[in-house]
Amino acid sequence: MKVVIVGGVAGGMSAATRVRRLVPDAEIIVLERGEHVSFANCGLPYYIGGTIEHRSALLLQTPESLHDRFALDVRVRHEVLTIDRAAQTVQVRDHRAGVDYTQDWDHLVLSTGAAPVVPSVPGAERALTLRDVADADVIAEAAARSRTAVVAGAGFIGLEMAENLHTRGLSVALVELSGQVLPPLDPEMAQPVLDHLRTQGVSVHLGSGIQRIDATTVVLDDGSTLPADLVIMAIGVRPDSRLAAAAGLTTGPDGGVVVDASLRTRDPRIHAVGDLVQKTDAVSGQAGLVPLAGPANRQGRLAADAIAGRAVHDGDSQGTAVISVLGLTAAVTGWNEKRLRAAGRRHRIVHIHPLAHAGYYPGATPLSIKLLIDAQTDQILGAQAVGTEGVDKRIDVLATAMAARMRASDLLRLELAYAPQYGTAKDPVNMLGYLAENLANGTTANIQWHEVEAARAAGATVVDVRTAAEFAAEAIPGAINLPLDELRHRLGELPPGRLIVHCQVGQRAHSAVCLLRGRGRDAVNLDGGLLTWRAGNLARGEL
Amino acid sequence: MKVVIVGGVAGGMSAATRVRRLVPDAEIIVLERGEHVSFANCGLPYYIGGTIEHRSALLLQTPESLHDRFALDVRVRHEVLTIDRAAQTVQVRDHRAGVDYTQDWDHLVLSTGAAPVVPSVPGAERALTLRDVADADVIAEAAARSRTAVVAGAGFIGLEMAENLHTRGLSVALVELSGQVLPPLDPEMAQPVLDHLRTQGVSVHLGSGIQRIDATTVVLDDGSTLPADLVIMAIGVRPDSRLAAAAGLTTGPDGGVVVDASLRTRDPRIHAVGDLVQKTDAVSGQAGLVPLAGPANRQGRLAADAIAGRAVHDGDSQGTAVISVLGLTAAVTGWNEKRLRAAGRRHRIVHIHPLAHAGYYPGATPLSIKLLIDAQTDQILGAQAVGTEGVDKRIDVLATAMAARMRASDLLRLELAYAPQYGTAKDPVNMLGYLAENLANGTTANIQWHEVEAARAAGATVVDVRTAAEFAAEAIPGAINLPLDELRHRLGELPPGRLIVHCQVGQRAHSAVCLLRGRGRDAVNLDGGLLTWRAGNLARGEL
């Protein structure tokens, strides 16, 4: 059996080594256009920033080591030009020797990844993008000669680049077309990341497109000019599917190659994996792009299983991701509220702001978590978290619960590892379950920060149940103050109609709402309290 | 409705506040024998050690704050002497006023917890135990006057006490009757904790019972004498069920009160929660004790739901727990191998020793994880992890997967949050899934460290596929060395019969086993490699 693999990074190399393990006698040829295989993709920004000191740390394997260990025939700087499906060959250009040749195969695996998108603005040819080690070398060299940088795109890669150029000492401006940083998150969850970037000295320009790139500046749509010795484009990636499409393999509207659950393209002898392909979305069941390293590795392995003749069923994708931004961590899994609303999918939402570990143990820091729940089935549709400690842990637990199709209410029953250094006896994840169950069974009801104005217009009153001192320090305009500890005895003072009850994070308000509902009042909890309301309104530019 | 709650810490106070939220007009009386309610149980050792500086940090609520916030009638130093079920009353001794009185109730919640076990050895009256703030005060005072301490019991509480007395500067000896520290873990997983304790200067005496306690020493069964200005007993706890038993409520052989899924005792008006009660074991479905804060809080809440007339179904318990030992973290969920073997339950095991985050990103440290899998259903039966980073995260994810009844093989599909600071593109949890699937479908087979000798006696050969340099530095006695990169070409040199293949952690050996099995050889992977074999043999005292 002769297996040819196009692309020698995450998915391709996982496929190659797994084929070797399952089919000891297979001839396995890996054709990689670039100089390196098996390099540490996700480490590139940190090499540029200097956190990873040695370039060699990025190079996890060499063609020689892969030959010795796995009897792989790895050919770098070999570019596949065309696929001939009928002949079962690929046309290859060997950039080292300067020759073209034809390579035959029994099975072909495409793992050509995704390429950065560069918009067609004047001067864009000066902008740099980051995809491989050679790109990182170019950017690192350019950064060494630069004092100012503009990074276009405030998604994961853009933020990592902004952080690392900032860490290197450059003056960095981040430009993002949408109205927020980290678009996979909802705006009120991304707001702490924005605040943190600005506090740390990164200049952030939201809702801004790039009009043109000049010799030493970037000009935005509004005419403002940013100094830019260096320009990085990180506005997104697009599947590198030209080769596949030219061979007549089906691609989706977003450019991703269409594969079945065993990673086969429409040609059963050709598998495709990783950022190149469409994945099945865990919430909608629809096809979509999820350009992440974890699924790429998994798919490489599964494609090898399929080639070895095994029954394979790749699962759906949640798009779980995490980022460190100058010491703050943000993570996400599944769908966000923006997407649920756009799709018209009925949902419930819970925001909490607990401590990441027991408050009585030194060093506890706050954490914000948002949970998205299907209003009909109580299933978990997505989650987001931001903080400095335990963020990745909580998202991993929620991603696991989501993958297992647990109900949000079931989170209250999870037995998670507790000692005061690591969490709280009621872990934040358990708290989400408590709140989800309270919503599911009608013990309480909540309202989101962006729904307050409409509710007030319809006659609702905002009741702040924090202390008078807290109320004096900061309050929602128009709110009335009635501290929780006095509420029981002062119910008569409340105006008629719906009551939107809030405290700092939602916990005291929960007690108040239970009390009020028990007295027959129409009371709802302002979800996430003043903290979420403030973040949302800041994100909307209304504070 | 009049609800009387006996015991005002985790479970009891959760019940009290939840009843208030669900039944606004209920009269709620909390009777607490001690001086404090709602104190930070799990913080007590760290107050003794000085990590928690201020005693006030332990006191999360006071009777006054609970009255103001929740209209609770909290009575401290009120001890319940007897329960009269027919009359629906309790006899109470008010230790403050020095009077006894009768308190009636409609619903009674028992949350009297568990008490430390003290063995009846001569001198035991000098030993101190840790249950509440008053105990912590006594120990802290005694520690201030002491230079040497003996801690009996190397479970969670014993290790926390040993750590904190050590941190305070005492010379600490830890005495444990069983042959290992942290008995909830298997010996090879506990070994790194033992090594770490000894390296840090804690003297550990395993397989040792206490013969007697003298004025300034502790004498062990073997006659050896340990200096002990201070003696702490932490050999376990036992449900404090005298009150319940005296009232004719059913208790199990281990002393735990028997409750149904809605936390009702045999008297439907009396609920019992927390460390006091038997819980349902998640693996066996049998009753057992799980004295942990998380389940206690959950049960308190559910008992309140039941009292409020809701349908309640408490889940089963996995006993997830975590401990920090002088900078090292150990965590566990579900069953261990010792218990599976004792029960004769067919299982598979996977040990891995990955890095907690990407090796190319600075600061990555190793992690050891053990997964226990049902051999028939592929379900997760338990897991253990030890390391300095990401231990609690992986156990929480595995505990969640176990609670969701996921198959071990399904772990390979989990999409966990990956960036190089937080994990690896194939997260250690995914790796467990890969290995579990390889075992489930027969791609490979493994053998445990304690099975090697019997296999050799039956004619097997140990083949070390690490490099010659690694082999020279340390090897399993009698093993032959054939480096993986040469194996393909030197197959003829291998002896006939079964081959037990190993490397450092199991990864290279996996490639070797696949190669050998592909060539028709009977080859198995020594699970966890040299690291697990060494830890196991050290634990057994054979190295």
Short mmCIF file of C-alpha atoms in Angstrom, two decimals, chain A residues 14 116 274 351 359 503 513 539 542:
data_model
loop_
_atom_site.label_atom_id
_atom_site.label_comp_id
_atom_site.label_asym_id
_atom_site.label_seq_id
_atom_site.Cartn_x
_atom_site.Cartn_y
_atom_site.Cartn_z
CA SER A 14 -0.71 12.43 12.67
CA PRO A 116 -4.28 33.76 6.14
CA GLY A 274 -7.74 19.50 9.49
CA HIS A 351 -23.55 34.68 33.87
CA GLY A 359 -11.86 33.29 49.02
CA CYS A 503 -26.76 43.13 43.01
CA VAL A 513 -36.02 37.45 43.62
CA ALA A 539 -18.89 47.15 25.13
CA GLU A 542 -22.95 53.43 26.37
#
